[in-house]
């Protein structure tokens, strides 16, 4: 399969990131089937047309149903708010389309399960955009853990902090409305670090959690303009999701995990950071310095022990880098999406879903559901 005809639904933040990736991926990775950017879909025709012109989409639709009816579309990319993932993914599977879905897979684990069943029944290729799995430094972290270089894992400690809703006048956009977003910082940021925990250390089996909302009302947005750059309109609306989520987890491997997510940590812009401690070593990662991985090894001679900073930009040794630049010529946020899309397109050609896929999305949703249950019950909850 030399070409894959793609439809993108949603042209906001992720629509832009994915459009960028579709337009470059096959130039950077010559073994990638070339995506033909067939159609971009959004509710506002003018907005969709602007994006089509900017990124080279061949046509525009305002109805996702029409997109799914098109015979010339092989794969759909769902870059829309969470409440639409279930309906669109089930319909896309029934229409025989391969699906790449943004995270979290769904707003509840029950929805996620139905989505997984739908893609399995339809035998279509399915992937989920847990793009941080495609950061070469995080892939190196997993390799070191798999090689036993950390020994037995004791701690997984993750924080994902942002600050973009700290102003109480920031409007109540869709991400602050439970009926659309499912949850707040939990589903938005927590989904990523729960997935990284699963990817690096394994399954979380039990959680205890605290969800909290500091700012309970916000100005209603003037129009639904997506999260960033929104303008306040008239009146106030309730915030029905968490501003912050803190939770502890017991893990199947015997490790313990702790997680903290918030969008009210002033000064933290996209601070997605973890530390892992094992019996023979530790790892530290922070997305704001995403080309680097810190590694402490007990195997070093005692006089030279200390955290070393590995620059993860060697094409000969580090995943995905050979497609990009020489050592030390760093990559950035957009590359993570290009790597996800590269894997998805190759998977379509191979006829086998990539990892992570809807199964991983469902398992992540199970953890998020348990976190919400625990915060409500005040008890440990099984995943
Ligand atoms: N992987 C990541 O790092 C990452 C980052 C941000 C967002 N996301 C996820 O991506 C998804 C979209 O988030 P975003 O930040 O791009 O949001 P956004 O608000 O910027 O864009 C959402 C888009 O969906 C469109 N849309 C809404 N309803 C629609 C409908 N009925 N039919 C067609 N289009 C419709 C909107 O017009 C808009 O273009 C969410 O699931 C979010 O959690 C993932």
XYZ file of C-alpha atoms and ligand atoms in Angstrom:
427
model
C 0.000 0.000 0.000
C 1.817 3.077 -1.235
C -0.818 5.679 -0.335
C -3.402 6.022 2.414
C -6.314 8.422 1.882
C -6.896 10.247 5.146
C -9.791 12.290 6.549
C -9.204 14.568 9.529
C -12.172 15.443 11.728
C -11.530 18.509 13.906
C -9.213 21.330 12.932
C -8.327 22.868 16.314
C -5.109 22.359 18.256
C -4.744 18.671 17.411
C -6.109 19.213 13.909
C -3.206 21.576 13.322
C -0.612 19.247 14.877
C -1.837 16.272 12.850
C -2.170 18.268 9.601
C 1.434 19.307 10.006
C 2.470 15.687 10.488
C 0.486 14.306 7.531
C 2.042 16.914 5.275
C 5.640 15.986 6.190
C 5.746 12.394 7.481
C 6.452 10.596 4.198
C 9.192 13.087 3.297
C 10.972 12.475 6.597
C 10.455 8.705 6.735
C 10.753 7.352 3.159
C 9.378 3.909 4.145
C 6.105 5.521 5.246
C 3.049 5.047 2.998
C 2.256 8.513 1.686
C -0.894 9.983 3.245
C -3.176 11.678 0.747
C -4.840 14.486 2.651
C -8.286 13.885 1.152
C -10.633 15.827 3.397
C -10.702 17.964 6.519
C -13.947 18.254 8.476
C -15.192 20.811 10.993
C -18.491 22.444 11.833
C -17.478 25.802 10.414
C -16.841 25.691 6.664
C -14.776 28.871 6.574
C -12.527 27.672 9.380
C -12.085 24.284 7.731
C -11.339 25.930 4.378
C -8.636 28.072 5.938
C -6.985 24.959 7.396
C -7.367 23.108 4.081
C -5.531 25.899 2.262
C -2.808 26.183 4.905
C -1.955 22.498 5.033
C -3.029 21.195 1.627
C -6.197 19.207 2.379
C -7.895 18.436 -0.958
C -11.484 19.085 0.166
C -13.680 20.243 3.043
C -16.768 18.767 4.720
C -18.915 20.121 7.550
C -20.637 16.812 8.304
C -18.650 13.866 9.673
C -21.406 11.536 8.428
C -20.584 12.608 4.848
C -16.899 11.955 5.472
C -17.641 8.391 6.545
C -19.798 7.808 3.447
C -16.908 8.674 1.147
C -15.472 5.642 -0.627
C -12.173 7.437 -1.262
C -11.383 7.671 2.478
C -9.349 4.789 3.975
C -8.561 6.221 7.414
C -10.088 8.805 9.722
C -8.305 10.847 12.338
C -10.543 11.866 15.241
C -9.204 15.154 16.630
C -12.439 16.268 18.278
C -13.554 16.689 21.915
C -13.973 13.526 23.977
C -17.784 13.275 23.922
C -17.627 12.697 20.157
C -14.997 9.940 20.179
C -17.410 7.086 20.889
C -20.065 7.999 18.308
C -17.540 8.787 15.596
C -15.277 5.805 16.223
C -18.132 3.288 16.269
C -19.592 4.780 13.070
C -16.161 4.895 11.400
C -15.507 1.245 12.283
C -18.893 0.257 10.855
C -17.973 2.151 7.691
C -14.756 0.082 7.482
C -12.374 2.983 8.075
C -9.075 2.642 9.918
C -9.075 4.983 12.927
C -6.558 7.115 14.753
C -8.246 8.608 17.828
C -7.045 11.333 20.140
C -6.739 10.659 23.863
C -8.406 9.947 26.188
C -10.020 7.245 24.072
C -13.421 8.004 25.587
C -15.069 9.868 28.425
C -15.838 6.617 30.280
C -14.393 3.108 30.280
C -17.802 1.744 29.201
C -17.665 3.865 26.035
C -14.043 2.894 25.462
C -14.938 -0.800 25.700
C -17.648 -0.412 23.051
C -15.173 1.394 20.809
C -12.642 -1.406 21.215
C -15.309 -4.012 20.443
C -16.403 -2.037 17.355
C -12.908 -1.859 15.829
C -12.233 -5.518 16.596
C -15.550 -6.557 15.026
C -14.867 -4.455 11.925
C -11.215 -5.661 11.750
C -9.962 -2.155 11.075
C -6.581 -0.818 12.165
C -6.858 1.347 15.279
C -4.417 3.618 17.054
C -4.541 6.166 19.858
C -2.522 9.352 20.141
C -0.551 8.745 23.307
C 2.151 10.704 21.571
C 4.553 10.845 24.512
C 5.309 7.167 23.936
C 6.971 8.398 20.744
C 9.455 10.701 22.503
C 12.849 9.052 21.869
C 14.022 9.840 25.433
C 10.952 8.072 26.877
C 11.534 5.136 24.537
C 15.098 4.974 25.853
C 13.714 4.971 29.410
C 11.630 1.926 28.549
C 14.583 0.194 26.919
C 16.741 0.724 30.029
C 13.959 -0.634 32.252
C 13.433 -3.665 29.979
C 17.170 -4.378 29.983
C 17.024 -4.508 33.786
C 19.306 -1.490 34.186
C 17.026 -0.104 36.918
C 16.644 -3.453 38.656
C 13.383 -3.980 40.502
C 11.138 -0.933 40.172
C 9.964 0.610 43.448
C 8.571 4.023 42.495
C 6.829 5.623 39.516
C 6.299 9.304 40.290
C 4.663 11.544 37.694
C 3.425 15.108 37.533
C 1.803 16.834 34.589
C 1.370 20.523 35.312
C 0.066 23.424 33.206
C -1.222 26.903 34.078
C -3.533 28.026 31.274
C -6.768 28.207 33.315
C -5.328 29.896 36.421
C -7.126 33.178 35.591
C -10.718 32.918 36.959
C -11.810 35.028 33.969
C -10.636 32.348 31.530
C -13.868 31.219 29.812
C -15.677 27.969 30.459
C -14.583 26.255 27.223
C -15.542 22.651 26.374
C -12.630 21.262 28.408
C -14.312 22.602 31.597
C -17.661 20.959 30.842
C -18.052 17.338 31.968
C -20.645 16.520 29.313
C -18.018 17.231 26.638
C -14.650 16.606 28.248
C -15.606 13.755 30.601
C -13.237 15.080 33.246
C -10.789 17.965 33.656
C -7.073 17.754 34.290
C -7.633 14.050 34.950
C -8.634 13.062 31.404
C -6.646 15.793 29.710
C -3.268 15.372 31.438
C -3.780 12.358 33.699
C -4.521 10.144 30.688
C -1.012 10.823 29.393
C 0.832 9.989 32.613
C -1.310 6.939 33.332
C -0.401 5.725 29.854
C 3.284 6.454 30.448
C 3.090 4.522 33.699
C 1.570 1.556 31.856
C 4.144 1.856 29.063
C 7.152 2.084 31.366
C 6.315 0.116 34.493
C 3.048 -1.789 33.936
C -0.546 -1.982 35.095
C -2.027 0.030 37.956
C -4.355 -2.288 39.871
C -5.778 -0.083 42.645
C -5.988 3.663 43.311
C -6.873 6.197 45.974
C -7.594 9.691 44.732
C -8.510 13.302 45.355
C -10.174 15.430 42.671
C -10.715 19.106 43.392
C -12.208 22.093 41.594
C -10.955 25.474 42.820
C -12.817 27.775 40.420
C -16.409 26.596 40.257
C -17.837 29.164 37.831
C -16.343 30.874 34.821
C -17.518 33.293 32.122
C -19.282 31.492 29.286
C -17.266 31.665 26.048
C -18.413 34.064 23.364
C -18.232 31.242 20.835
C -16.879 27.700 20.865
C -13.386 28.569 19.690
C -11.421 25.735 21.234
C -9.454 26.044 24.432
C -6.774 28.571 23.564
C -7.527 32.082 22.437
C -11.136 31.878 23.622
C -12.996 35.071 24.440
C -15.454 35.469 27.319
C -19.092 36.185 26.501
C -22.062 37.062 28.735
C -22.817 35.400 32.076
C -21.214 32.659 34.128
C -21.385 28.898 33.693
C -20.546 26.092 36.127
C -17.218 24.283 35.890
C -18.222 20.630 36.096
C -14.791 18.997 35.947
C -11.769 18.750 38.240
C -9.084 21.455 38.204
C -6.636 19.037 39.787
C -6.328 15.309 40.404
C -3.931 13.611 42.805
C -3.792 9.857 43.107
C -1.728 6.974 44.380
C -1.591 3.602 42.717
C -0.535 0.079 43.587
C 1.000 -1.656 40.611
C 0.874 -5.238 39.416
C 4.698 -5.419 39.465
C 4.792 -4.486 43.162
C 5.839 -0.862 42.602
C 3.902 2.108 43.961
C 2.933 5.076 41.819
C 1.919 8.639 42.484
C 0.388 11.071 40.059
C -0.472 14.771 40.176
C -2.131 16.781 37.405
C -3.349 20.370 37.344
C -3.901 23.250 34.961
C -3.414 25.840 37.735
C 0.326 25.514 38.437
C 1.559 29.014 37.576
C 4.767 28.973 35.601
C 4.393 25.360 34.539
C 3.487 25.405 30.842
C 3.694 21.781 29.786
C 5.578 20.183 32.656
C 5.094 16.478 31.993
C 7.708 14.921 34.235
C 8.428 11.577 35.831
C 11.002 9.933 38.056
C 11.407 6.194 38.342
C 13.448 4.581 41.103
C 14.581 0.972 41.047
C 16.976 -1.198 43.014
C 19.861 -0.499 40.591
C 19.098 2.922 39.163
C 16.810 5.877 38.623
C 15.497 7.817 35.632
C 14.260 11.401 35.403
C 12.412 12.968 32.466
C 10.774 16.338 31.855
C 8.993 17.095 28.573
C 10.139 20.712 28.708
C 13.628 19.256 28.038
C 12.358 16.409 25.921
C 15.626 15.493 24.190
C 17.247 14.583 27.501
C 17.003 11.661 29.923
C 18.708 11.597 33.307
C 20.011 8.206 34.425
C 21.599 7.254 37.753
C 23.193 3.828 37.832
C 24.308 1.895 40.866
C 26.564 -0.049 38.469
C 28.846 2.972 38.054
C 31.956 2.946 40.204
C 31.116 4.571 43.563
C 33.496 7.475 43.003
C 31.748 8.459 39.767
C 28.109 7.871 40.670
C 25.640 10.631 39.935
C 22.835 11.468 37.514
C 24.152 11.614 33.967
C 22.272 13.575 31.333
C 21.841 11.603 28.127
C 21.208 13.681 25.006
C 18.789 11.380 23.175
C 19.583 12.535 19.645
C 21.875 9.855 18.206
C 20.360 8.445 15.038
C 22.383 5.253 15.405
C 21.035 4.524 18.884
C 17.768 6.364 19.477
C 14.320 5.705 17.998
C 13.023 7.863 15.117
C 16.048 10.191 15.187
C 17.662 8.841 12.012
C 14.819 10.407 10.014
C 15.564 13.848 11.433
C 18.789 15.646 12.225
C 22.413 14.982 13.242
C 23.205 14.453 16.956
C 22.355 17.390 19.194
C 20.014 18.973 16.629
C 16.968 18.606 18.816
C 13.407 17.594 17.995
C 10.202 19.079 19.469
C 6.537 18.590 20.318
C 5.317 18.291 16.718
C 7.694 15.400 16.073
C 5.867 13.263 18.638
C 2.710 13.512 16.529
C 4.638 12.799 13.332
C 5.994 9.623 14.941
C 2.488 8.503 15.984
C 1.192 9.096 12.461
C 4.194 7.332 10.912
C 3.443 4.245 13.038
C -0.267 4.432 12.199
C 0.280 4.644 8.437
C 2.819 1.799 8.479
C 0.357 -0.259 10.519
C -2.346 0.252 7.897
C 0.052 -0.973 5.207
C 0.928 -3.982 7.377
C -2.723 -4.684 8.248
C -2.017 -4.820 12.001
C -2.870 -2.200 14.607
C 0.014 -0.221 16.089
C 0.792 -0.014 19.792
C -0.665 1.943 21.539
C -4.151 1.241 20.229
C -7.759 1.172 21.487
C -6.887 -1.599 23.945
C -4.400 0.769 25.623
C -6.954 3.558 25.497
C -9.527 1.334 27.198
C -7.077 0.261 29.914
C -6.196 3.883 30.574
C -9.901 4.758 30.817
C -10.329 1.996 33.418
C -7.727 3.715 35.618
C -9.337 7.148 35.119
C -12.753 5.736 36.075
C -11.295 4.175 39.241
C -9.725 7.530 40.151
C -13.119 9.249 39.876
C -14.780 6.512 41.927
C -12.127 6.730 44.624
C -12.390 10.506 44.898
C -16.158 10.142 45.377
C -16.013 7.197 47.804
C -12.923 8.267 49.765
C -11.721 4.662 49.516
C -9.191 2.626 47.571
C -10.837 1.434 44.353
C -9.820 -1.506 42.170
C -9.082 -0.702 38.520
N -2.267 14.073 22.333
C -2.186 15.274 22.870
O -1.127 15.676 23.333
C -3.405 16.150 22.900
C -3.276 17.520 23.126
C -4.426 18.300 23.101
C -5.663 17.720 22.872
N -5.752 16.381 22.698
C -7.061 15.735 22.446
O -7.465 16.062 21.114
C -8.889 16.186 21.038
C -9.227 17.571 20.484
O -8.637 18.556 21.325
P -8.144 19.958 20.743
O -7.226 20.537 21.769
O -7.665 19.821 19.341
O -9.507 20.755 20.773
P -9.918 22.068 20.005
O -11.028 22.662 20.778
O -8.709 22.898 19.700
O -10.470 21.511 18.599
C -11.601 20.683 18.542
C -12.073 20.614 17.131
O -13.208 19.745 17.062
C -14.167 20.334 16.187
N -15.495 19.781 16.431
C -16.239 19.890 17.552
N -17.439 19.292 17.355
C -17.436 18.800 16.083
C -18.373 18.078 15.298
N -19.584 17.745 15.774
N -18.026 17.729 14.029
C -16.801 18.060 13.534
N -15.874 18.742 14.235
C -16.187 19.104 15.501
C -14.050 21.804 16.511
O -14.639 22.581 15.503
C -12.531 21.952 16.577
O -12.011 22.101 15.266
C -9.400 15.937 22.462
O -9.754 14.591 22.581
C -8.184 16.228 23.346
O -8.199 15.541 24.575
C -4.652 15.594 22.688
